[in-house]
mmCIF file of C-alpha atoms in Angstrom:
data_model
loop_
_atom_site.group_PDB
_atom_site.id
_atom_site.type_symbol
_atom_site.label_atom_id
_atom_site.label_comp_id
_atom_site.label_asym_id
_atom_site.label_seq_id
_atom_site.Cartn_x
_atom_site.Cartn_y
_atom_site.Cartn_z
ATOM 1 C CA UNK P 1 -35.615 -8.056 -212.164
ATOM 2 C CA UNK P 2 -31.968 -7.705 -213.100
ATOM 3 C CA UNK P 3 -30.592 -6.392 -216.378
ATOM 4 C CA UNK P 4 -28.796 -8.590 -218.951
ATOM 5 C CA UNK P 5 -25.414 -7.064 -218.057
ATOM 6 C CA UNK P 6 -25.814 -8.503 -214.538
ATOM 7 C CA UNK P 7 -23.904 -11.509 -215.887
ATOM 8 C CA UNK P 8 -20.616 -10.978 -217.720
ATOM 9 C CA UNK P 9 -19.381 -13.733 -220.053
ATOM 10 C CA UNK P 10 -15.607 -13.413 -220.480
ATOM 11 C CA UNK P 11 -13.515 -15.931 -222.439
ATOM 12 C CA UNK P 12 -9.817 -16.059 -221.550
ATOM 13 C CA UNK P 13 -7.673 -18.632 -223.368
ATOM 14 C CA UNK P 14 -10.036 -21.559 -222.952
ATOM 15 C CA UNK P 15 -11.476 -20.497 -219.600
ATOM 16 C CA UNK P 16 -15.032 -19.176 -219.751
ATOM 17 C CA UNK P 17 -15.640 -16.821 -216.855
ATOM 18 C CA UNK P 18 -19.242 -16.243 -215.813
ATOM 19 C CA UNK P 19 -18.979 -13.158 -213.627
ATOM 20 C CA UNK P 20 -21.845 -12.047 -211.394
ATOM 21 C CA UNK P 21 -22.158 -8.294 -211.909
ATOM 22 C CA UNK P 22 -24.575 -6.781 -209.405
ATOM 23 C CA UNK P 23 -22.066 -5.186 -207.005
ATOM 24 C CA UNK P 24 -24.691 -2.904 -205.469
ATOM 25 C CA UNK P 25 -26.440 -6.045 -204.157
ATOM 26 C CA UNK P 26 -23.255 -8.045 -203.506
ATOM 27 C CA UNK P 27 -24.303 -10.084 -206.548
ATOM 28 C CA UNK P 28 -27.548 -11.366 -205.034
ATOM 29 C CA UNK P 29 -29.292 -13.617 -207.566
ATOM 30 C CA UNK P 30 -32.841 -13.082 -208.790
ATOM 31 C CA UNK P 31 -34.951 -15.251 -211.109
ATOM 32 C CA UNK P 32 -33.600 -13.669 -214.303
ATOM 33 C CA UNK P 33 -30.033 -14.221 -213.151
ATOM 34 C CA UNK P 34 -30.721 -17.887 -212.376
ATOM 35 C CA UNK P 35 -32.066 -18.248 -215.924
ATOM 36 C CA UNK P 36 -28.958 -16.576 -217.400
ATOM 37 C CA UNK P 37 -26.670 -18.846 -215.423
ATOM 38 C CA UNK P 38 -28.505 -22.002 -216.462
ATOM 39 C CA UNK P 39 -28.490 -20.991 -220.133
ATOM 40 C CA UNK P 40 -24.781 -20.177 -220.026
ATOM 41 C CA UNK P 41 -23.920 -23.441 -218.275
ATOM 42 C CA UNK P 42 -25.674 -25.275 -221.118
ATOM 43 C CA UNK P 43 -23.871 -23.218 -223.773
ATOM 44 C CA UNK P 44 -20.452 -23.768 -222.179
ATOM 45 C CA UNK P 45 -21.003 -27.516 -222.009
ATOM 46 C CA UNK P 46 -21.363 -27.844 -225.789
ATOM 47 C CA UNK P 47 -18.853 -25.156 -226.826
ATOM 48 C CA UNK P 48 -15.608 -26.864 -227.939
ATOM 49 C CA UNK P 49 -13.595 -23.691 -227.283
ATOM 50 C CA UNK P 50 -14.386 -23.869 -223.550
ATOM 51 C CA UNK P 51 -12.031 -26.094 -221.554
ATOM 52 C CA UNK P 52 -12.798 -24.767 -218.055
ATOM 53 C CA UNK P 53 -15.804 -22.932 -216.606
ATOM 54 C CA UNK P 54 -15.187 -20.458 -213.783
ATOM 55 C CA UNK P 55 -17.816 -18.630 -211.736
ATOM 56 C CA UNK P 56 -16.929 -15.442 -209.835
ATOM 57 C CA UNK P 57 -18.321 -12.060 -208.789
ATOM 58 C CA UNK P 58 -17.332 -8.406 -208.906
ATOM 59 C CA UNK P 59 -17.254 -5.926 -206.035
ATOM 60 C CA UNK P 60 -17.250 -6.728 -202.330
ATOM 61 C CA UNK P 61 -18.145 -10.400 -202.558
ATOM 62 C CA UNK P 62 -18.956 -13.431 -204.670
ATOM 63 C CA UNK P 63 -22.669 -13.655 -203.837
ATOM 64 C CA UNK P 64 -24.878 -12.667 -200.913
ATOM 65 C CA UNK P 65 -27.511 -15.271 -201.808
ATOM 66 C CA UNK P 66 -30.953 -14.828 -203.333
ATOM 67 C CA UNK P 67 -32.257 -11.347 -204.033
ATOM 68 C CA UNK P 68 -35.172 -11.290 -201.618
ATOM 69 C CA UNK P 69 -36.106 -7.757 -202.718
ATOM 70 C CA UNK P 70 -36.494 -8.721 -206.374
ATOM 71 C CA UNK P 71 -39.454 -7.011 -208.000
ATOM 72 C CA UNK P 72 -40.414 -9.833 -210.305
ATOM 73 C CA UNK P 73 -39.670 -11.725 -213.488
ATOM 74 C CA UNK P 74 -39.176 -10.272 -216.953
ATOM 75 C CA UNK P 75 -41.504 -12.120 -219.294
ATOM 76 C CA UNK P 76 -43.070 -15.556 -218.930
ATOM 77 C CA UNK P 77 -42.209 -17.687 -215.879
ATOM 78 C CA UNK P 78 -41.710 -21.263 -217.180
ATOM 79 C CA UNK P 79 -41.485 -22.513 -213.587
ATOM 80 C CA UNK P 80 -44.766 -20.999 -212.384
ATOM 81 C CA UNK P 81 -46.323 -24.449 -211.886
ATOM 82 C CA UNK P 82 -43.434 -25.511 -209.617
ATOM 83 C CA UNK P 83 -43.934 -23.217 -206.636
ATOM 84 C CA UNK P 84 -42.592 -24.520 -203.340
ATOM 85 C CA UNK P 85 -43.932 -24.214 -199.796
ATOM 86 C CA UNK P 86 -43.860 -20.999 -197.747
ATOM 87 C CA UNK P 87 -44.731 -18.938 -200.835
ATOM 88 C CA UNK P 88 -41.109 -18.784 -201.958
ATOM 89 C CA UNK P 89 -42.234 -18.805 -205.570
ATOM 90 C CA UNK P 90 -40.625 -20.730 -208.400
ATOM 91 C CA UNK P 91 -37.086 -19.427 -207.861
ATOM 92 C CA UNK P 92 -35.878 -22.418 -205.820
ATOM 93 C CA UNK P 93 -37.104 -24.819 -208.508
ATOM 94 C CA UNK P 94 -35.043 -22.993 -211.101
ATOM 95 C CA UNK P 95 -32.023 -22.890 -208.778
ATOM 96 C CA UNK P 96 -32.211 -26.658 -208.328
ATOM 97 C CA UNK P 97 -32.344 -27.199 -212.086
ATOM 98 C CA UNK P 98 -29.567 -24.708 -212.803
ATOM 99 C CA UNK P 99 -27.310 -26.248 -210.153
ATOM 100 C CA UNK P 100 -28.077 -29.676 -211.600
ATOM 101 C CA UNK P 101 -26.803 -28.560 -215.021
ATOM 102 C CA UNK P 102 -23.664 -27.089 -213.420
ATOM 103 C CA UNK P 103 -22.983 -30.204 -211.335
ATOM 104 C CA UNK P 104 -23.184 -32.450 -214.416
ATOM 105 C CA UNK P 105 -21.166 -30.182 -216.724
ATOM 106 C CA UNK P 106 -18.678 -32.324 -218.627
ATOM 107 C CA UNK P 107 -15.794 -29.888 -218.123
ATOM 108 C CA UNK P 108 -13.861 -28.717 -215.041
ATOM 109 C CA UNK P 109 -15.900 -26.179 -213.089
ATOM 110 C CA UNK P 110 -14.537 -23.909 -210.379
ATOM 111 C CA UNK P 111 -16.058 -21.252 -208.116
ATOM 112 C CA UNK P 112 -13.694 -18.346 -207.398
ATOM 113 C CA UNK P 113 -15.005 -16.732 -204.212
ATOM 114 C CA UNK P 114 -14.108 -13.688 -202.162
ATOM 115 C CA UNK P 115 -15.793 -11.553 -199.513
ATOM 116 C CA UNK P 116 -19.180 -13.229 -199.090
ATOM 117 C CA UNK P 117 -20.549 -16.507 -200.476
ATOM 118 C CA UNK P 118 -23.880 -17.332 -198.853
ATOM 119 C CA UNK P 119 -27.237 -18.920 -199.704
ATOM 120 C CA UNK P 120 -27.678 -19.630 -203.392
ATOM 121 C CA UNK P 121 -24.071 -18.534 -204.020
ATOM 122 C CA UNK P 122 -23.004 -21.251 -201.606
ATOM 123 C CA UNK P 123 -25.226 -23.757 -203.409
ATOM 124 C CA UNK P 124 -23.792 -22.904 -206.834
ATOM 125 C CA UNK P 125 -20.280 -23.289 -205.458
ATOM 126 C CA UNK P 126 -21.052 -26.768 -204.084
ATOM 127 C CA UNK P 127 -22.189 -27.746 -207.591
ATOM 128 C CA UNK P 128 -18.701 -26.960 -208.926
ATOM 129 C CA UNK P 129 -15.857 -29.463 -209.037
ATOM 130 C CA UNK P 130 -13.484 -27.055 -207.293
ATOM 131 C CA UNK P 131 -13.683 -24.061 -204.968
ATOM 132 C CA UNK P 132 -11.023 -21.361 -204.594
ATOM 133 C CA UNK P 133 -11.508 -18.886 -201.744
ATOM 134 C CA UNK P 134 -9.868 -15.936 -200.051
ATOM 135 C CA UNK P 135 -8.800 -16.241 -196.417
ATOM 136 C CA UNK P 136 -11.324 -13.649 -195.195
ATOM 137 C CA UNK P 137 -14.396 -15.058 -196.923
ATOM 138 C CA UNK P 138 -17.730 -15.577 -195.123
ATOM 139 C CA UNK P 139 -18.889 -18.854 -196.631
ATOM 140 C CA UNK P 140 -21.921 -21.038 -195.919
ATOM 141 C CA UNK P 141 -25.649 -20.877 -195.302
ATOM 142 C CA UNK P 142 -26.574 -19.312 -191.942
ATOM 143 C CA UNK P 143 -30.353 -19.387 -192.412
ATOM 144 C CA UNK P 144 -30.849 -21.917 -189.636
ATOM 145 C CA UNK P 145 -29.994 -19.089 -187.212
ATOM 146 C CA UNK P 146 -32.976 -17.181 -188.618
ATOM 147 C CA UNK P 147 -35.292 -20.212 -188.272
ATOM 148 C CA UNK P 148 -35.380 -20.489 -192.071
ATOM 149 C CA UNK P 149 -35.118 -23.656 -194.119
ATOM 150 C CA UNK P 150 -32.991 -24.178 -197.213
ATOM 151 C CA UNK P 151 -35.147 -24.893 -200.270
ATOM 152 C CA UNK P 152 -32.050 -25.713 -202.261
ATOM 153 C CA UNK P 153 -29.893 -28.698 -203.160
ATOM 154 C CA UNK P 154 -26.852 -28.243 -200.942
ATOM 155 C CA UNK P 155 -28.354 -30.571 -198.319
ATOM 156 C CA UNK P 156 -27.824 -33.363 -200.868
ATOM 157 C CA UNK P 157 -24.365 -32.271 -201.996
ATOM 158 C CA UNK P 158 -22.740 -31.290 -198.703
ATOM 159 C CA UNK P 159 -22.713 -34.787 -197.069
ATOM 160 C CA UNK P 160 -21.264 -36.233 -200.278
ATOM 161 C CA UNK P 161 -18.458 -33.672 -200.223
ATOM 162 C CA UNK P 162 -17.426 -33.718 -196.563
ATOM 163 C CA UNK P 163 -19.253 -36.503 -194.681
ATOM 164 C CA UNK P 164 -21.897 -36.446 -191.969
ATOM 165 C CA UNK P 165 -19.683 -35.494 -189.027
ATOM 166 C CA UNK P 166 -18.622 -32.242 -190.691
ATOM 167 C CA UNK P 167 -22.180 -31.580 -191.860
ATOM 168 C CA UNK P 168 -23.111 -31.242 -188.183
ATOM 169 C CA UNK P 169 -20.593 -28.427 -187.772
ATOM 170 C CA UNK P 170 -21.241 -26.701 -191.083
ATOM 171 C CA UNK P 171 -25.010 -26.961 -191.591
ATOM 172 C CA UNK P 172 -26.594 -27.539 -188.185
ATOM 173 C CA UNK P 173 -24.726 -24.714 -186.419
ATOM 174 C CA UNK P 174 -24.950 -22.288 -189.343
ATOM 175 C CA UNK P 175 -21.689 -20.462 -188.641
ATOM 176 C CA UNK P 176 -20.114 -19.135 -191.856
ATOM 177 C CA UNK P 177 -16.613 -20.466 -192.543
ATOM 178 C CA UNK P 178 -13.543 -18.424 -193.394
ATOM 179 C CA UNK P 179 -11.138 -19.590 -196.074
ATOM 180 C CA UNK P 180 -8.858 -21.593 -193.811
ATOM 181 C CA UNK P 181 -11.783 -23.389 -192.174
ATOM 182 C CA UNK P 182 -13.320 -24.216 -195.564
ATOM 183 C CA UNK P 183 -9.942 -25.622 -196.655
ATOM 184 C CA UNK P 184 -9.611 -27.598 -193.405
ATOM 185 C CA UNK P 185 -13.069 -29.107 -193.943
ATOM 186 C CA UNK P 186 -12.219 -30.059 -197.530
ATOM 187 C CA UNK P 187 -14.708 -27.694 -199.160
ATOM 188 C CA UNK P 188 -12.059 -25.328 -200.551
ATOM 189 C CA UNK P 189 -9.228 -26.569 -202.753
ATOM 190 C CA UNK P 190 -7.096 -23.407 -202.661
ATOM 191 C CA UNK P 191 -6.868 -20.325 -200.456
ATOM 192 C CA UNK P 192 -5.573 -17.322 -202.415
ATOM 193 C CA UNK P 193 -4.890 -13.674 -201.665
ATOM 194 C CA UNK P 194 -7.615 -12.229 -203.883
ATOM 195 C CA UNK P 195 -5.192 -9.516 -205.051
ATOM 196 C CA UNK P 196 -5.448 -7.739 -207.399
ATOM 197 C CA UNK P 197 -8.663 -9.724 -207.853
ATOM 198 C CA UNK P 198 -9.878 -13.287 -207.376
ATOM 199 C CA UNK P 199 -9.508 -14.152 -211.068
ATOM 200 C CA UNK P 200 -5.867 -13.071 -211.302
ATOM 201 C CA UNK P 201 -4.875 -14.681 -208.011
ATOM 202 C CA UNK P 202 -6.489 -17.961 -209.159
ATOM 203 C CA UNK P 203 -4.607 -18.026 -212.469
ATOM 204 C CA UNK P 204 -2.171 -20.789 -211.454
ATOM 205 C CA UNK P 205 -5.024 -23.074 -210.424
ATOM 206 C CA UNK P 206 -6.980 -22.361 -213.627
ATOM 207 C CA UNK P 207 -3.872 -23.026 -215.730
ATOM 208 C CA UNK P 208 -3.497 -26.398 -214.020
ATOM 209 C CA UNK P 209 -7.084 -27.322 -214.935
ATOM 210 C CA UNK P 210 -6.434 -26.239 -218.522
ATOM 211 C CA UNK P 211 -3.677 -28.850 -218.819
ATOM 212 C CA UNK P 212 -6.016 -31.766 -218.112
ATOM 213 C CA UNK P 213 -7.236 -34.044 -220.891
ATOM 214 C CA UNK P 214 -10.794 -32.992 -221.724
ATOM 215 C CA UNK P 215 -12.059 -36.450 -222.825
ATOM 216 C CA UNK P 216 -10.477 -38.195 -219.828
ATOM 217 C CA UNK P 217 -11.826 -35.590 -217.424
ATOM 218 C CA UNK P 218 -15.330 -35.792 -218.859
ATOM 219 C CA UNK P 219 -15.389 -39.581 -218.666
ATOM 220 C CA UNK P 220 -13.991 -39.729 -215.133
ATOM 221 C CA UNK P 221 -16.382 -37.053 -213.858
ATOM 222 C CA UNK P 222 -19.405 -38.816 -215.316
ATOM 223 C CA UNK P 223 -18.358 -42.138 -213.771
ATOM 224 C CA UNK P 224 -17.712 -40.538 -210.381
ATOM 225 C CA UNK P 225 -21.050 -38.716 -210.267
ATOM 226 C CA UNK P 226 -22.942 -41.740 -211.531
ATOM 227 C CA UNK P 227 -21.348 -43.801 -208.748
ATOM 228 C CA UNK P 228 -22.160 -41.199 -206.096
ATOM 229 C CA UNK P 229 -25.797 -41.238 -207.157
ATOM 230 C CA UNK P 230 -26.033 -45.034 -207.287
ATOM 231 C CA UNK P 231 -26.023 -47.842 -204.743
ATOM 232 C CA UNK P 232 -23.004 -50.160 -204.496
ATOM 233 C CA UNK P 233 -24.292 -52.805 -206.932
ATOM 234 C CA UNK P 234 -25.204 -50.202 -209.540
ATOM 235 C CA UNK P 235 -21.807 -48.555 -209.129
ATOM 236 C CA UNK P 236 -19.974 -51.837 -209.708
ATOM 237 C CA UNK P 237 -22.018 -52.523 -212.831
ATOM 238 C CA UNK P 238 -21.186 -49.094 -214.222
ATOM 239 C CA UNK P 239 -17.466 -49.653 -213.580
ATOM 240 C CA UNK P 240 -17.542 -52.901 -215.565
ATOM 241 C CA UNK P 241 -19.344 -51.393 -218.545
ATOM 242 C CA UNK P 242 -17.606 -47.997 -218.791
#
């Protein structure tokens, strides 16, 4: 289990930074960390002082994925009844729920990624509205090369972000992308230097998000996501009534 200080909450002029802080594990995420993230997504969504939510990591990389060496859960496991196949435990169920909260957050969300962004870190980033990366990042989910399956939600999100033809290159081959390739594929919105750190080098992009109208952004995001998750007729009905 990870300690409470494994997640840093840092407010900077309307931007709430949730910073993964397990540098010794390249910010690998265990059950407790998934719970912290979900709880903080929910808090940020209802906090009027938060205009933008940013997710980043300290040390050598954004996130190496799930902490497969985790020793357990601190306290009661509310997801115990939702174990998935292959004895992966209840962690994937919590990840799906946490990513669902992040994806539907009413405010601009952005993943600021450097070094490594794999597995569950990749999935969290695809739940954000925007992704900022460094040129040298290793980004994706290479588990297909280890004959492993992804018990996470990016298989739903990825085709909606880039289309089926690029899914074949990104998911089926399993080769991690660098920053330029992620930008070329439309998954990254900015490629930055990462110096002196990913937060500082992303400041211009974060400032741009801060200038957006919060009510307009919230309404547009809800309509867009509702349309993505609906068929054509449902989407047209929502457009007429919104």
